[in-house]
Short mmCIF file of C-alpha atoms and ligand atoms in Angstrom, two decimals:
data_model
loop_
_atom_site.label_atom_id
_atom_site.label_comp_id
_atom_site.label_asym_id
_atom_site.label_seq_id
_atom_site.Cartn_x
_atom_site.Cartn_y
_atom_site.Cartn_z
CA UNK P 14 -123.19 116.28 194.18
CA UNK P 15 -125.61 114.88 196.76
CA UNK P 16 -127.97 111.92 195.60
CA UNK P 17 -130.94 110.24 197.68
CA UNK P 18 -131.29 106.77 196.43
CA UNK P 19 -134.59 105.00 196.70
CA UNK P 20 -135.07 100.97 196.31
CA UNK P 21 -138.28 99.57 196.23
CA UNK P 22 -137.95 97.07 193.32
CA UNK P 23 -139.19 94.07 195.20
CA UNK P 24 -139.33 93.27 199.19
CA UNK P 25 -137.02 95.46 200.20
CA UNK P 26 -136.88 98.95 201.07
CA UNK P 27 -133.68 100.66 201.15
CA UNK P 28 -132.68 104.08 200.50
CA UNK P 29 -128.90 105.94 200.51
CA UNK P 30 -127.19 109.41 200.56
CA UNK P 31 -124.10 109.19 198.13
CA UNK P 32 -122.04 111.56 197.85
CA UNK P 33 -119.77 112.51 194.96
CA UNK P 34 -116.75 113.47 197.17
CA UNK P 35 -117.45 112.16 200.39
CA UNK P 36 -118.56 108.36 199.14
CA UNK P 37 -121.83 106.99 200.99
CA UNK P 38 -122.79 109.23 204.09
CA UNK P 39 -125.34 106.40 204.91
CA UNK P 40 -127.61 104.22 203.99
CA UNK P 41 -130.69 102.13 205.98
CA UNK P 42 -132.86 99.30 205.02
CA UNK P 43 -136.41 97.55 205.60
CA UNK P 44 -136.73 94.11 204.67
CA UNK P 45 -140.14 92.34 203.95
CA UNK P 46 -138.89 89.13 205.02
CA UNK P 47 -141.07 88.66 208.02
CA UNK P 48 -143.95 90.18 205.94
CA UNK P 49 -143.87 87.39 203.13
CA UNK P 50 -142.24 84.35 205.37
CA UNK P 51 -145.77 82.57 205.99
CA UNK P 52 -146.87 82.68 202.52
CA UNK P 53 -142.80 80.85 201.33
CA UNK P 54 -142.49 84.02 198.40
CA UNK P 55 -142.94 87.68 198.08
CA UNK P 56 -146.88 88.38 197.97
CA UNK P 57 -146.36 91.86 195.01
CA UNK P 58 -149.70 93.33 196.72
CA UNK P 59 -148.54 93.01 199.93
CA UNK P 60 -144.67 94.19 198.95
CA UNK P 61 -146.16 97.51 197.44
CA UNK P 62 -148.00 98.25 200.84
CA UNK P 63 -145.32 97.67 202.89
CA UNK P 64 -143.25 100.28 200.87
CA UNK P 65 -145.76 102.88 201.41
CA UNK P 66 -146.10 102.39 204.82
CA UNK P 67 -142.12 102.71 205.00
CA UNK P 68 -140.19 104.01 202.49
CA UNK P 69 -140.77 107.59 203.70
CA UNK P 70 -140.14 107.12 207.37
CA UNK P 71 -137.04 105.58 206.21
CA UNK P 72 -135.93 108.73 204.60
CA UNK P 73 -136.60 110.57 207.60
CA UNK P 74 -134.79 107.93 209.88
CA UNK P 75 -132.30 108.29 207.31
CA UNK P 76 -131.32 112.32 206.79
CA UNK P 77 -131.96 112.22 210.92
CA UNK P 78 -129.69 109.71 212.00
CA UNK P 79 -127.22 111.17 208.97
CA UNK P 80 -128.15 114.76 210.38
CA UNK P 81 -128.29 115.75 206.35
CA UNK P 82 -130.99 118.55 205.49
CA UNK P 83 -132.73 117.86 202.69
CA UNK P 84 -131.89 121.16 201.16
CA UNK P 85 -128.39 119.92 200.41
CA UNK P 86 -129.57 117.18 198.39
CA UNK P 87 -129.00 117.96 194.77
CA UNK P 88 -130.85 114.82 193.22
CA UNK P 89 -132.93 111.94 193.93
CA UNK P 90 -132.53 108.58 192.48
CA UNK P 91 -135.36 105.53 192.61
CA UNK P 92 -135.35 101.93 190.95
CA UNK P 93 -137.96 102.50 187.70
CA UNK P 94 -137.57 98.58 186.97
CA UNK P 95 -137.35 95.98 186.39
CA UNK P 96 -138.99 94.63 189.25
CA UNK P 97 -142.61 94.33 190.95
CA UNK P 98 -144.92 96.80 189.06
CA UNK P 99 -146.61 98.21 192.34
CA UNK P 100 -143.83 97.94 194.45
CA UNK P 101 -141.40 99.78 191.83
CA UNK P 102 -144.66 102.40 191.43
CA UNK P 103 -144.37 103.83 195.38
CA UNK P 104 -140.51 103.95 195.44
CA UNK P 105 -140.95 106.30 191.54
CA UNK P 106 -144.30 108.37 193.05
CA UNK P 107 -141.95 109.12 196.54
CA UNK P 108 -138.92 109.90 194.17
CA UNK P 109 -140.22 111.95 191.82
CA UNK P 110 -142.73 113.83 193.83
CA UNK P 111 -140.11 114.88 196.70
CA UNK P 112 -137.60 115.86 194.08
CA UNK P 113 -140.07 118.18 192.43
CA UNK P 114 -141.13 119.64 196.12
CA UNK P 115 -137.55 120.03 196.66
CA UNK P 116 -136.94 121.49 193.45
CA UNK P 117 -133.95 118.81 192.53
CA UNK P 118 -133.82 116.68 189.25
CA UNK P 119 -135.18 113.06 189.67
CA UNK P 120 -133.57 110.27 187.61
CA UNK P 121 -135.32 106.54 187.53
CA UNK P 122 -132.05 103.57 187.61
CA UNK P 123 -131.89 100.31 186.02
CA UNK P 124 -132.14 97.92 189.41
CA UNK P 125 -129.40 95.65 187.50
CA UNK P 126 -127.49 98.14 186.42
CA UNK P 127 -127.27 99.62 190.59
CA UNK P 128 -126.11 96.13 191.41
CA UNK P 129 -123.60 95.59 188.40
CA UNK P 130 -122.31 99.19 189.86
CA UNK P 131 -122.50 98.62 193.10
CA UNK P 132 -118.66 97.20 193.81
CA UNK P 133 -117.62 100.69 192.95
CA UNK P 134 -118.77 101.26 196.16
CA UNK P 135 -115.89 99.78 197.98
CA UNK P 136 -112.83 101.00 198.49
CA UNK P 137 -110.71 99.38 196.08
CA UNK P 138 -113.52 99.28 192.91
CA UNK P 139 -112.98 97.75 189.10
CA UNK P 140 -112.21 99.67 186.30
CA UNK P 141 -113.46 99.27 182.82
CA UNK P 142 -113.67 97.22 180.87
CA UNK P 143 -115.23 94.46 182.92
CA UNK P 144 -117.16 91.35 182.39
CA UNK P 145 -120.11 91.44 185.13
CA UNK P 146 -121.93 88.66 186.23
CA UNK P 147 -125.50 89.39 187.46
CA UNK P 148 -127.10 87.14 190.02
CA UNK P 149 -130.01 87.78 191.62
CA UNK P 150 -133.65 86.46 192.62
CA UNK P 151 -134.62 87.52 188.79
CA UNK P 152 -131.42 87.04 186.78
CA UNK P 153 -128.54 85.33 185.83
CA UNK P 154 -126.66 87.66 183.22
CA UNK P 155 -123.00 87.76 181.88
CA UNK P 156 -122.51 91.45 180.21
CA UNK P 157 -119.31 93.05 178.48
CA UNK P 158 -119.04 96.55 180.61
CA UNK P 159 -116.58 99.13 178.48
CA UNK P 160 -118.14 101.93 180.98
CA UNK P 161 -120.89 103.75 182.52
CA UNK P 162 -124.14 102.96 180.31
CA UNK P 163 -121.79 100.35 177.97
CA UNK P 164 -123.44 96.68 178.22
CA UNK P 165 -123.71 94.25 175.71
CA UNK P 166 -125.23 91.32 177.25
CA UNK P 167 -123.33 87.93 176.47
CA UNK P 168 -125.03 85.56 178.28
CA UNK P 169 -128.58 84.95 179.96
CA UNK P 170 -130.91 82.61 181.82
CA UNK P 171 -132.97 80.47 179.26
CA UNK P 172 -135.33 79.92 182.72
CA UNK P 173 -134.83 79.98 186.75
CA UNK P 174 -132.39 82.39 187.74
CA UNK P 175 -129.73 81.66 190.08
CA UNK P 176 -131.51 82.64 193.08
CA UNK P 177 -134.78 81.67 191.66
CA UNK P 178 -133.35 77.87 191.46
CA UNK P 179 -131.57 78.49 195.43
CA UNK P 180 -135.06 79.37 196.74
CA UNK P 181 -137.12 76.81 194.63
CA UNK P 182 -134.81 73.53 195.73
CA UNK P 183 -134.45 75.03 199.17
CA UNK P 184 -138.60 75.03 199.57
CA UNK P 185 -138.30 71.02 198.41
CA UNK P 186 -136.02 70.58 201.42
CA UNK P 187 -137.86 72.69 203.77
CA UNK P 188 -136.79 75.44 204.53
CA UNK P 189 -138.13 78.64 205.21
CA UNK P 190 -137.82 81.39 202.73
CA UNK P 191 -135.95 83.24 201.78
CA UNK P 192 -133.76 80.24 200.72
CA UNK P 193 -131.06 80.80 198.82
CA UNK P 194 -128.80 82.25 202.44
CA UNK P 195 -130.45 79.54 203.90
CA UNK P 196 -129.40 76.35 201.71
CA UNK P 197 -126.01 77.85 202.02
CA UNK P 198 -125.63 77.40 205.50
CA UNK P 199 -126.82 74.32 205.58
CA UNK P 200 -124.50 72.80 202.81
CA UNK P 201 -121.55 73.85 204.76
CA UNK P 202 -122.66 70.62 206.89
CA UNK P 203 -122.84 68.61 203.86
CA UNK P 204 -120.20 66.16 202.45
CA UNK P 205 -119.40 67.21 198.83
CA UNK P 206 -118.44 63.81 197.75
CA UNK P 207 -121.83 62.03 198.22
CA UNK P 208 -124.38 63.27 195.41
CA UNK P 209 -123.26 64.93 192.19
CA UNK P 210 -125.45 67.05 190.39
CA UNK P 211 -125.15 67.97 186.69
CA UNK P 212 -123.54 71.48 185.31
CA UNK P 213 -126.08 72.28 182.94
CA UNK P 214 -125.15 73.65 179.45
CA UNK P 215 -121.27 73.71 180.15
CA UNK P 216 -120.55 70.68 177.88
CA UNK P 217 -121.70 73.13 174.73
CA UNK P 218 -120.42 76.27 173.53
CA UNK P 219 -122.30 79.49 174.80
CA UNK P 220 -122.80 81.44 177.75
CA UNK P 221 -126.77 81.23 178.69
CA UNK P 222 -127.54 79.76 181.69
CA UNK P 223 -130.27 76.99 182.58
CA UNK P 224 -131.20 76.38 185.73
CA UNK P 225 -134.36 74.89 186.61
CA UNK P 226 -132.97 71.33 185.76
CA UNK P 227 -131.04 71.08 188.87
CA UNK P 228 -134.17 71.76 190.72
CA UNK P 229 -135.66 68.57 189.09
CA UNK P 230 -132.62 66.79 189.93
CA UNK P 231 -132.54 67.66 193.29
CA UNK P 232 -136.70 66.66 193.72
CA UNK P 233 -135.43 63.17 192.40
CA UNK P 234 -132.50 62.75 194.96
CA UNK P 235 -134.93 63.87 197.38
CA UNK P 236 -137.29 61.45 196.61
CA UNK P 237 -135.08 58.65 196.20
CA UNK P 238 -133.48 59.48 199.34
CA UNK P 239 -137.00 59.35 200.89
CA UNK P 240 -137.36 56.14 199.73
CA UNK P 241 -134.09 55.33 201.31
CA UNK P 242 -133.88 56.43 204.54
CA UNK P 243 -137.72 57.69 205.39
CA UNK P 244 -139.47 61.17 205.87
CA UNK P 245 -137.86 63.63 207.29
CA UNK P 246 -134.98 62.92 206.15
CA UNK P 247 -132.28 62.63 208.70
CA UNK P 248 -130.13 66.14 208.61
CA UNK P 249 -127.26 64.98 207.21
CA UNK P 250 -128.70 63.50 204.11
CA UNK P 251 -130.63 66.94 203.37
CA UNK P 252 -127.39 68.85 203.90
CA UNK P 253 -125.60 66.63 201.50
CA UNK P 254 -128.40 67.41 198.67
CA UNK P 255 -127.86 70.96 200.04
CA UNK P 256 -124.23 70.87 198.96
CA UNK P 257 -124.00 68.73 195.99
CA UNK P 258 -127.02 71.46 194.58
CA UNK P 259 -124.71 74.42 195.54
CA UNK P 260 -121.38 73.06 194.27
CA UNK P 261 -123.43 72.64 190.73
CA UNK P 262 -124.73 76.08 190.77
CA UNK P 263 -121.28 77.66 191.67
CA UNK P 264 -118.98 75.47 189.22
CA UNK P 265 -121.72 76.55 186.24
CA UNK P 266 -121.08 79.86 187.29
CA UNK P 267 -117.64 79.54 187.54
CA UNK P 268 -117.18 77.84 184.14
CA UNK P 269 -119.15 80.39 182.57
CA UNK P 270 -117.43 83.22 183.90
CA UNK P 271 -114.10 81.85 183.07
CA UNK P 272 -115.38 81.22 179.22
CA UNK P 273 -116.79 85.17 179.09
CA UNK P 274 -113.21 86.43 180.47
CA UNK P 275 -111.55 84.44 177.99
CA UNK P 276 -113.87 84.91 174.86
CA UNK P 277 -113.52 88.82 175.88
CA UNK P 278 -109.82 89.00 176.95
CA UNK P 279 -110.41 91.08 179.89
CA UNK P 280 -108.94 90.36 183.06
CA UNK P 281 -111.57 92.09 185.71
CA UNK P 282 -114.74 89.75 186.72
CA UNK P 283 -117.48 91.73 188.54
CA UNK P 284 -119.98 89.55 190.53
CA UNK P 285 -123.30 91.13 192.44
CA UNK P 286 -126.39 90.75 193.00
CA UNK P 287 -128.36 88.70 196.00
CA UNK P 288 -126.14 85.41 194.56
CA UNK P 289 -122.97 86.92 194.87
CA UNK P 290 -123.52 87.28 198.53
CA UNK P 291 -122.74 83.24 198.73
CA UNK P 292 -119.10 82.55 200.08
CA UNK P 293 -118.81 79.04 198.37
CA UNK P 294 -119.18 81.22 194.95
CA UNK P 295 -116.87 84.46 195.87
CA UNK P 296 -114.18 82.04 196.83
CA UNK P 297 -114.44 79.80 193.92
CA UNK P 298 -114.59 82.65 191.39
CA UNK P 299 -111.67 84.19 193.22
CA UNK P 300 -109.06 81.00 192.87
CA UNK P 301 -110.57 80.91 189.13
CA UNK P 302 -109.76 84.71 188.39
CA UNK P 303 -106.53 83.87 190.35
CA UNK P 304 -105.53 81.64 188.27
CA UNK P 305 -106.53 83.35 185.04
CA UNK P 306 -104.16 85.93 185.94
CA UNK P 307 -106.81 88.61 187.24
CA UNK P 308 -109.18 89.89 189.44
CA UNK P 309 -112.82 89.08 190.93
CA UNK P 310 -114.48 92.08 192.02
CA UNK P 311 -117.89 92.20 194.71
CA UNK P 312 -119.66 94.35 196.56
CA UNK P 313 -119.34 93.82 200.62
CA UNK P 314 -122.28 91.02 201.32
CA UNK P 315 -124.85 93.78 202.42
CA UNK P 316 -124.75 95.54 199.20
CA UNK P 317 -124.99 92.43 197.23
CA UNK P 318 -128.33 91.73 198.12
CA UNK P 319 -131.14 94.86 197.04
CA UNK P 320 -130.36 98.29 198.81
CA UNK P 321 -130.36 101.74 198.33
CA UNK P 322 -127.00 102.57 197.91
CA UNK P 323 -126.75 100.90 194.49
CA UNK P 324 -129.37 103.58 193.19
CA UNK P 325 -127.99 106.62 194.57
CA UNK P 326 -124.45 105.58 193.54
CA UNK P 327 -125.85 104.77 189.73
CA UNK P 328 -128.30 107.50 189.57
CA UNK P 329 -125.40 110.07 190.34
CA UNK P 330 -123.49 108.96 187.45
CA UNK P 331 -126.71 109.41 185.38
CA UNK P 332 -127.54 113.04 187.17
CA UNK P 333 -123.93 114.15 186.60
CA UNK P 334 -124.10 112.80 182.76
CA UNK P 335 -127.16 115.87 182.99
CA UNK P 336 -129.95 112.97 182.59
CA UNK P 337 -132.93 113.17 184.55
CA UNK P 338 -136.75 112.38 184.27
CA UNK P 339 -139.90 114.52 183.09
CA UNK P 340 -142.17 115.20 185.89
CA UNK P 341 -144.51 112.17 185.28
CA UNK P 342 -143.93 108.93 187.16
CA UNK P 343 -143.32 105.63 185.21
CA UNK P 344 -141.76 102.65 185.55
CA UNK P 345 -140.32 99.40 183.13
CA UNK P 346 -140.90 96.19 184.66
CA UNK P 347 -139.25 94.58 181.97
CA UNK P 348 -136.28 96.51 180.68
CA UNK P 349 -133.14 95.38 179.09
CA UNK P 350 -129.67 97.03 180.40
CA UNK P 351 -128.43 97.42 176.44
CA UNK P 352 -131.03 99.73 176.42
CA UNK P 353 -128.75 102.04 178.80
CA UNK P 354 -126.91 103.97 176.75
CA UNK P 355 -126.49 107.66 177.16
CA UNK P 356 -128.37 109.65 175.26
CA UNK P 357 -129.68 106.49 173.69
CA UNK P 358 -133.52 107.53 172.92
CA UNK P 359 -134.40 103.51 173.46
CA UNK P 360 -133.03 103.97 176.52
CA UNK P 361 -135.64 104.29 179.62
CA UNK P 362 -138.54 106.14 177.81
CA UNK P 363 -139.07 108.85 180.21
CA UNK P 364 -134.90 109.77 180.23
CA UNK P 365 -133.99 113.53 178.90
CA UNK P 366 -131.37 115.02 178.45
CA UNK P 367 -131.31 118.60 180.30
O1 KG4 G 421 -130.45 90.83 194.30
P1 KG4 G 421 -131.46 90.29 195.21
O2 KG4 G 421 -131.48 90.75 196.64
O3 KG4 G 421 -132.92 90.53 194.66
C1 KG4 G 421 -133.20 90.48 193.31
O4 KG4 G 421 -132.92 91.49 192.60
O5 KG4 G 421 -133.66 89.40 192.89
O6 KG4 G 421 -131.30 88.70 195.16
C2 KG4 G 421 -132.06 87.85 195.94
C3 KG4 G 421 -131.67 86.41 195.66
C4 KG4 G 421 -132.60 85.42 196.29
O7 KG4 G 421 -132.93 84.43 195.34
C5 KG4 G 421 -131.75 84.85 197.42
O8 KG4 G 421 -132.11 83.54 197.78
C6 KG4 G 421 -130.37 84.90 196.83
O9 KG4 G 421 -130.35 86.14 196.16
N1 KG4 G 421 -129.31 84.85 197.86
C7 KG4 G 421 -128.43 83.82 198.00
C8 KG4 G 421 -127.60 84.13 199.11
N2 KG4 G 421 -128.02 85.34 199.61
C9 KG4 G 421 -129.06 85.75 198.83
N3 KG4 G 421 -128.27 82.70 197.28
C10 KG4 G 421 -127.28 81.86 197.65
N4 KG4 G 421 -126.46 82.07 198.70
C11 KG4 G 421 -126.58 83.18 199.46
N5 KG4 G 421 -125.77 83.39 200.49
ZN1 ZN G 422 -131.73 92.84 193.09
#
């Protein structure tokens, strides 16, 4: 089985051919960086234009440079949330309207669920069960994984998200968005002994996450610091902030991953998600699942961040499970992965069987 994938959940457009015995035939990506640099975020109105000035080029770039025929595709798959309302709405019109001209079923993925999949992309992927943890732009999510459509969600974000908190504290030291990629490469300057930032909510039972605390804490260093040593600060200083804020993030992380393997008793760890591109955090959750006598699992750093590949490689296993959408178009901005189930009528309201 052939499967176009289409990602349009946010400010990037990516779309995929997977295929169910030959693995990915190829995949290409637009990013919106440029587009939404000047305003420091992603502008939604101006996201959902730039996918309809691209996505469909794209496709055609793609199946060209891929020299695929359309005609041998035998479904299409396209992000129906959560994400940007508009921008999910022109990756679910293109999807579902070009599977119905090609006469193929259409099935709309779960963005998380594409990038908790998405290390089965690689050569040597997890098997179940699995604790994954999600980190992206919009989440920060521990879930028990017993298989396809299986998730029972053990921990979540009580606020920021991961990347949410990298972007916000890299703004308050300047940098250009997007700025989680960016505050990592300037911490690897920094000196990790000269500023200690808290671990939020590891001192406590649980496994929720909380992160827009460090933020604060890093607008106070940064103020003191100020104070200090004047405005700008001198390089150094900023990359030590840069550091001591990363090494918080990626110990939480790490401590909370550890408690979810042990609470569960599995021994696989699956990290994705735009977060999980950050080689401070692979390494350290590596050396932890090491040492805990299993395995860490990511996707290569391109496919952490949002692509296409994801989609078609989750919306296969949904086609080939014989789910696919009614012909009208909607989208769930807010959707929960429990909801997932097979055959699960609370899962994605437009999903039916046949
Ligand atoms: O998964 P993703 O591409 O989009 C969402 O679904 O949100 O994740 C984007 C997030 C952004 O917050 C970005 O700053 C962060 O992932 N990110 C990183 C790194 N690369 C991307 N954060 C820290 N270190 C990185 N190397
Ligand atoms: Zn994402």
């Amino acid at each position: 089985m052939r499967v176009l994938g289409i990602e349009t959940s946010c400010d990037e457009t990516g779309v995929a051919i997977y295929d169910s015995d030959a693995g990915l035939l190829a995949h290409a990506l637009h990013s919106q960086v440029e587009l939404h640099a000047a305003y420091g975020g992603v502008v939604p109105e101006l996201a959902s234009r730039d996918h309809v000035r691209k996505v469909l080029p794209l496709i055609r770039q793609l199946l060209d440079e891929a020299d695929i025929n359309a005609d041998s595709l035998d479904g299409i798959a396209y992000t129906a949330g959560p994400g940007l309302v508009g921008a999910l709405l022109v990756g679910a019109a293109v999807g579902r309207s070009l599977a119905w001209s090609w006469g193929i079923p259409a099935v709309g993925v779960h963005h998380m669920e594409g990038h908790l999949l998405a290390p089965m992309l690689e050569a040597h992927p997890p098997a179940f069960p699995f604790v994954a943890m999600l980190v992206s732009g919009g989440h920060t999510q521990l879930v028990e994984v017993t298989g396809i459509g299986q998730y029972r969600l053990l921990g979540d974000s009580l606020d920021d998200a991961a990347g949410e908190a990298f972007d916000k504290t890299a703004k308050l030291l300047g940098l250009p968005y997007p700025g989680g990629p960016e505050l990592a490469r300037l911490a690897e300057e920094g000196d990790p002994k000269r500023y200690r930032f808290p671990r939020p909510m590891t001192d406590r039972p649980g496994l929720d996450f909380s992160f827009s605390g460090l933020k604060t804490f890093a607008l106070n260093t940064l103020t003191d610091a100020k104070q200090q040593e004047g405005d700008p600060l001198p390089r150094q200083t900023q990359a030590d902030i840069a550091r001591a804020f990363e090494d918080a993030v990626v110990d939480t992380l790490k401590i909370k991953c550890r408690r979810a393997i042990r609470e569960t008793g599995f021994k696989t760890l699956v990290m994705a998600g735009g977060v999980s591109a950050n080689r401070r955090l692979r390494q350290q959750i590596s050396e932890m699942m090491t040492k805990e006598g299993g395995e860490a699992f990511y996707p290569r750093p391109e496919f952490c961040t949002d692509n296409g590949a994801m989609i078609a490689f989750a919306g296969w296993q949904r086609l080939k499970a014989g789910l696919s959408e009614p012909l009208g178009i909607k989208v769930t901005p807010r959707w929960s992965m429990e909801a997932l189930a097979f055959g699960d009528e609370d899962g994605h309201p437009s999903s039916s069987a046949g």
